Amino acid sequence: MDPKVAAAVAAAEAAGPGPGETVRIDSWIWAVRLVKTRSVGATACRGGHVRVNGERVKPAHSVRVGDEVRLRGEGRERIVVVTRLIRKRVGAPVAVQCYVDNSPPPPPREAVAPAGVRDRGAGRPTKRDRRELERLRDMGGLDGPSGPAGRPRSR
């Protein structure tokens, strides 16, 4: 481990909970950079997207070393095992030292086809372009047979 990273890990642990103290799950997933903000972490907990050892948890649930945390979001599921408890948000190299990532690899970017990408500066789509896009959608190519967000289109 890089000496700078080791020093940052030591500083994060010193600022973390003492022996016998705990850390809230919403605070921990924010501190190790699994979510962008603590409020997003709390919302994910309330929405049932965070599980600790297989159980849905509330934002105030205490997390311990060795717990398995499953976080669903951004189109994939992250599965991590807690190795260190920290309260303060730390840099990415330090954050990865606080958990073991057992997540399946994310899908390759090529697998997700860019839908409706237009050349920069091409302006608004023409009537012909719009009809071609609708034809693709009707075939199930972009948003499925019912159009965007599952709502039927009116003509």
PDB file of C-alpha atoms in Angstrom:
ATOM      1  CA  MET A   1       0.000   0.000   0.000  1.00  0.00           C
ATOM      2  CA  ASP A   2       1.156   3.509  -0.849  1.00  0.00           C
ATOM      3  CA  PRO A   3       2.456   5.393   2.248  1.00  0.00           C
ATOM      4  CA  LYS A   4       0.094   8.303   1.558  1.00  0.00           C
ATOM      5  CA  VAL A   5      -2.890   5.964   1.373  1.00  0.00           C
ATOM      6  CA  ALA A   6      -1.759   4.187   4.559  1.00  0.00           C
ATOM      7  CA  ALA A   7      -1.519   7.534   6.359  1.00  0.00           C
ATOM      8  CA  ALA A   8      -4.977   8.545   5.119  1.00  0.00           C
ATOM      9  CA  VAL A   9      -6.458   5.199   6.243  1.00  0.00           C
ATOM     10  CA  ALA A  10      -4.900   5.670   9.690  1.00  0.00           C
ATOM     11  CA  ALA A  11      -6.319   9.208   9.906  1.00  0.00           C
ATOM     12  CA  ALA A  12      -9.787   7.994   8.854  1.00  0.00           C
ATOM     13  CA  GLU A  13      -9.723   5.233  11.466  1.00  0.00           C
ATOM     14  CA  ALA A  14      -8.577   7.692  14.149  1.00  0.00           C
ATOM     15  CA  ALA A  15     -11.537   9.946  13.296  1.00  0.00           C
ATOM     16  CA  GLY A  16     -13.858   6.929  13.155  1.00  0.00           C
ATOM     17  CA  PRO A  17     -15.747   5.222  15.959  1.00  0.00           C
ATOM     18  CA  GLY A  18     -13.950   3.936  19.006  1.00  0.00           C
ATOM     19  CA  PRO A  19     -14.150   0.371  20.296  1.00  0.00           C
ATOM     20  CA  GLY A  20     -17.750  -0.565  20.970  1.00  0.00           C
ATOM     21  CA  GLU A  21     -19.147   2.368  18.977  1.00  0.00           C
ATOM     22  CA  THR A  22     -21.107   1.907  15.791  1.00  0.00           C
ATOM     23  CA  VAL A  23     -21.690   3.730  12.506  1.00  0.00           C
ATOM     24  CA  ARG A  24     -25.031   4.343  10.789  1.00  0.00           C
ATOM     25  CA  ILE A  25     -25.426   2.529   7.465  1.00  0.00           C
ATOM     26  CA  ASP A  26     -26.391   5.691   5.556  1.00  0.00           C
ATOM     27  CA  SER A  27     -23.301   7.440   6.885  1.00  0.00           C
ATOM     28  CA  TRP A  28     -20.998   4.504   6.095  1.00  0.00           C
ATOM     29  CA  ILE A  29     -22.133   4.006   2.483  1.00  0.00           C
ATOM     30  CA  TRP A  30     -21.629   7.749   1.951  1.00  0.00           C
ATOM     31  CA  ALA A  31     -18.203   7.759   3.643  1.00  0.00           C
ATOM     32  CA  VAL A  32     -16.891   4.925   1.445  1.00  0.00           C
ATOM     33  CA  ARG A  33     -18.280   6.575  -1.693  1.00  0.00           C
ATOM     34  CA  LEU A  34     -20.979   4.059  -2.618  1.00  0.00           C
ATOM     35  CA  VAL A  35     -23.458   6.983  -2.848  1.00  0.00           C
ATOM     36  CA  LYS A  36     -22.877  10.640  -3.693  1.00  0.00           C
ATOM     37  CA  THR A  37     -24.564  12.214  -0.651  1.00  0.00           C
ATOM     38  CA  ARG A  38     -25.684  11.037   2.743  1.00  0.00           C
ATOM     39  CA  SER A  39     -29.261  12.023   1.984  1.00  0.00           C
ATOM     40  CA  VAL A  40     -29.175   9.806  -1.123  1.00  0.00           C
ATOM     41  CA  GLY A  41     -27.961   6.983   1.131  1.00  0.00           C
ATOM     42  CA  ALA A  42     -30.801   7.583   3.586  1.00  0.00           C
ATOM     43  CA  THR A  43     -33.340   7.686   0.753  1.00  0.00           C
ATOM     44  CA  ALA A  44     -31.958   4.420  -0.647  1.00  0.00           C
ATOM     45  CA  CYS A  45     -32.359   2.809   2.783  1.00  0.00           C
ATOM     46  CA  ARG A  46     -35.940   4.064   3.135  1.00  0.00           C
ATOM     47  CA  GLY A  47     -36.729   2.818  -0.364  1.00  0.00           C
ATOM     48  CA  GLY A  48     -35.518  -0.709   0.417  1.00  0.00           C
ATOM     49  CA  HIS A  49     -32.459  -0.537  -1.849  1.00  0.00           C
ATOM     50  CA  VAL A  50     -29.971  -1.249   0.956  1.00  0.00           C
ATOM     51  CA  ARG A  51     -29.739  -4.645   2.648  1.00  0.00           C
ATOM     52  CA  VAL A  52     -27.384  -5.637   5.439  1.00  0.00           C
ATOM     53  CA  ASN A  53     -26.878  -9.386   5.804  1.00  0.00           C
ATOM     54  CA  GLY A  54     -29.948  -9.975   3.633  1.00  0.00           C
ATOM     55  CA  GLU A  55     -32.353  -7.744   5.583  1.00  0.00           C
ATOM     56  CA  ARG A  56     -33.789  -4.398   4.520  1.00  0.00           C
ATOM     57  CA  VAL A  57     -32.561  -1.702   6.869  1.00  0.00           C
ATOM     58  CA  LYS A  58     -33.469   1.801   7.933  1.00  0.00           C
ATOM     59  CA  PRO A  59     -30.915   4.648   7.648  1.00  0.00           C
ATOM     60  CA  ALA A  60     -30.073   4.490  11.376  1.00  0.00           C
ATOM     61  CA  HIS A  61     -29.162   0.782  11.315  1.00  0.00           C
ATOM     62  CA  SER A  62     -25.750   0.116  12.853  1.00  0.00           C
ATOM     63  CA  VAL A  63     -23.163  -1.540  10.660  1.00  0.00           C
ATOM     64  CA  ARG A  64     -20.322  -3.728  11.974  1.00  0.00           C
ATOM     65  CA  VAL A  65     -17.112  -5.133  10.540  1.00  0.00           C
ATOM     66  CA  GLY A  66     -17.899  -8.314   8.602  1.00  0.00           C
ATOM     67  CA  ASP A  67     -21.431  -7.277   7.561  1.00  0.00           C
ATOM     68  CA  GLU A  68     -22.442  -7.817   3.939  1.00  0.00           C
ATOM     69  CA  VAL A  69     -24.022  -4.703   2.433  1.00  0.00           C
ATOM     70  CA  ARG A  70     -26.034  -4.904  -0.794  1.00  0.00           C
ATOM     71  CA  LEU A  71     -26.826  -1.596  -2.469  1.00  0.00           C
ATOM     72  CA  ARG A  72     -29.065  -1.459  -5.534  1.00  0.00           C
ATOM     73  CA  GLY A  73     -28.803   1.628  -7.698  1.00  0.00           C
ATOM     74  CA  GLU A  74     -27.661   3.108 -10.988  1.00  0.00           C
ATOM     75  CA  GLY A  75     -28.736   0.001 -12.861  1.00  0.00           C
ATOM     76  CA  ARG A  76     -26.598  -2.468 -10.911  1.00  0.00           C
ATOM     77  CA  GLU A  77     -26.193  -4.073  -7.499  1.00  0.00           C
ATOM     78  CA  ARG A  78     -23.098  -3.488  -5.376  1.00  0.00           C
ATOM     79  CA  ILE A  79     -22.202  -6.233  -2.883  1.00  0.00           C
ATOM     80  CA  VAL A  80     -19.544  -5.254  -0.349  1.00  0.00           C
ATOM     81  CA  VAL A  81     -18.247  -6.700   2.908  1.00  0.00           C
ATOM     82  CA  VAL A  82     -17.332  -4.160   5.588  1.00  0.00           C
ATOM     83  CA  THR A  83     -13.679  -4.316   6.690  1.00  0.00           C
ATOM     84  CA  ARG A  84     -13.320  -0.903   8.407  1.00  0.00           C
ATOM     85  CA  LEU A  85     -15.752   1.490  10.035  1.00  0.00           C
ATOM     86  CA  ILE A  86     -15.352   5.161   9.189  1.00  0.00           C
ATOM     87  CA  ARG A  87     -17.602   8.188   9.672  1.00  0.00           C
ATOM     88  CA  LYS A  88     -15.867  10.860   7.620  1.00  0.00           C
ATOM     89  CA  ARG A  89     -15.895  10.814   3.823  1.00  0.00           C
ATOM     90  CA  VAL A  90     -12.479   9.899   2.474  1.00  0.00           C
ATOM     91  CA  GLY A  91     -10.760   9.786  -0.896  1.00  0.00           C
ATOM     92  CA  ALA A  92     -11.385   6.927  -3.305  1.00  0.00           C
ATOM     93  CA  PRO A  93      -8.038   5.139  -2.673  1.00  0.00           C
ATOM     94  CA  VAL A  94      -8.768   5.152   1.064  1.00  0.00           C
ATOM     95  CA  ALA A  95     -12.432   4.204   0.624  1.00  0.00           C
ATOM     96  CA  VAL A  96     -11.615   0.954  -1.202  1.00  0.00           C
ATOM     97  CA  GLN A  97      -9.559  -0.122   1.821  1.00  0.00           C
ATOM     98  CA  CYS A  98     -12.731  -0.055   3.954  1.00  0.00           C
ATOM     99  CA  TYR A  99     -14.596  -2.820   2.125  1.00  0.00           C
ATOM    100  CA  VAL A 100     -14.175  -5.915  -0.037  1.00  0.00           C
ATOM    101  CA  ASP A 101     -16.118  -5.590  -3.286  1.00  0.00           C
ATOM    102  CA  ASN A 102     -17.888  -8.830  -4.280  1.00  0.00           C
ATOM    103  CA  SER A 103     -20.085  -7.161  -6.910  1.00  0.00           C
ATOM    104  CA  PRO A 104     -20.544  -8.701 -10.320  1.00  0.00           C
ATOM    105  CA  PRO A 105     -18.724  -6.696 -12.996  1.00  0.00           C
ATOM    106  CA  PRO A 106     -20.762  -3.898 -14.573  1.00  0.00           C
ATOM    107  CA  PRO A 107     -22.121  -4.559 -18.055  1.00  0.00           C
ATOM    108  CA  PRO A 108     -19.784  -3.405 -20.808  1.00  0.00           C
ATOM    109  CA  ARG A 109     -20.581   0.029 -22.198  1.00  0.00           C
ATOM    110  CA  GLU A 110     -20.807  -1.313 -25.739  1.00  0.00           C
ATOM    111  CA  ALA A 111     -23.711  -3.567 -24.678  1.00  0.00           C
ATOM    112  CA  VAL A 112     -25.897  -0.523 -24.047  1.00  0.00           C
ATOM    113  CA  ALA A 113     -26.662   1.004 -27.434  1.00  0.00           C
ATOM    114  CA  PRO A 114     -26.785   4.794 -27.491  1.00  0.00           C
ATOM    115  CA  ALA A 115     -30.402   5.626 -28.257  1.00  0.00           C
ATOM    116  CA  GLY A 116     -31.085   8.564 -30.509  1.00  0.00           C
ATOM    117  CA  VAL A 117     -27.565  10.004 -30.533  1.00  0.00           C
ATOM    118  CA  ARG A 118     -27.285  12.886 -32.967  1.00  0.00           C
ATOM    119  CA  ASP A 119     -24.203  14.613 -34.274  1.00  0.00           C
ATOM    120  CA  ARG A 120     -23.299  17.751 -32.399  1.00  0.00           C
ATOM    121  CA  GLY A 121     -24.645  20.819 -34.154  1.00  0.00           C
ATOM    122  CA  ALA A 122     -27.121  18.810 -36.248  1.00  0.00           C
ATOM    123  CA  GLY A 123     -30.023  20.797 -34.804  1.00  0.00           C
ATOM    124  CA  ARG A 124     -33.484  19.501 -34.121  1.00  0.00           C
ATOM    125  CA  PRO A 125     -34.573  16.253 -35.729  1.00  0.00           C
ATOM    126  CA  THR A 126     -36.558  16.635 -38.931  1.00  0.00           C
ATOM    127  CA  LYS A 127     -40.020  15.196 -39.373  1.00  0.00           C
ATOM    128  CA  ARG A 128     -38.457  12.304 -41.271  1.00  0.00           C
ATOM    129  CA  ASP A 129     -35.930  11.666 -38.439  1.00  0.00           C
ATOM    130  CA  ARG A 130     -38.741  11.735 -35.882  1.00  0.00           C
ATOM    131  CA  ARG A 131     -40.768   9.203 -37.851  1.00  0.00           C
ATOM    132  CA  GLU A 132     -37.745   6.904 -38.119  1.00  0.00           C
ATOM    133  CA  LEU A 133     -37.248   7.114 -34.350  1.00  0.00           C
ATOM    134  CA  GLU A 134     -40.933   6.294 -33.782  1.00  0.00           C
ATOM    135  CA  ARG A 135     -40.645   3.344 -36.144  1.00  0.00           C
ATOM    136  CA  LEU A 136     -37.662   2.061 -34.135  1.00  0.00           C
ATOM    137  CA  ARG A 137     -39.604   2.476 -30.894  1.00  0.00           C
ATOM    138  CA  ASP A 138     -42.607   0.614 -32.322  1.00  0.00           C
ATOM    139  CA  MET A 139     -40.315  -2.301 -33.192  1.00  0.00           C
ATOM    140  CA  GLY A 140     -39.065  -2.352 -29.604  1.00  0.00           C
ATOM    141  CA  GLY A 141     -35.652  -1.008 -30.519  1.00  0.00           C
ATOM    142  CA  LEU A 142     -35.422   1.883 -28.073  1.00  0.00           C
ATOM    143  CA  ASP A 143     -38.093   2.185 -25.410  1.00  0.00           C
ATOM    144  CA  GLY A 144     -40.234  -0.823 -26.165  1.00  0.00           C
ATOM    145  CA  PRO A 145     -43.524  -1.103 -28.017  1.00  0.00           C
ATOM    146  CA  SER A 146     -45.419   1.419 -25.908  1.00  0.00           C
ATOM    147  CA  GLY A 147     -42.997   4.329 -26.218  1.00  0.00           C
ATOM    148  CA  PRO A 148     -40.994   6.152 -23.564  1.00  0.00           C
ATOM    149  CA  ALA A 149     -41.651   5.325 -19.914  1.00  0.00           C
ATOM    150  CA  GLY A 150     -44.253   2.706 -20.804  1.00  0.00           C
ATOM    151  CA  ARG A 151     -46.911   5.254 -21.790  1.00  0.00           C
ATOM    152  CA  PRO A 152     -48.777   4.656 -25.025  1.00  0.00           C
ATOM    153  CA  ARG A 153     -48.258   7.397 -27.571  1.00  0.00           C
ATOM    154  CA  SER A 154     -51.236   9.300 -28.845  1.00  0.00           C
ATOM    155  CA  ARG A 155     -51.357  10.076 -32.547  1.00  0.00           C
TER     156      ARG A 155
END
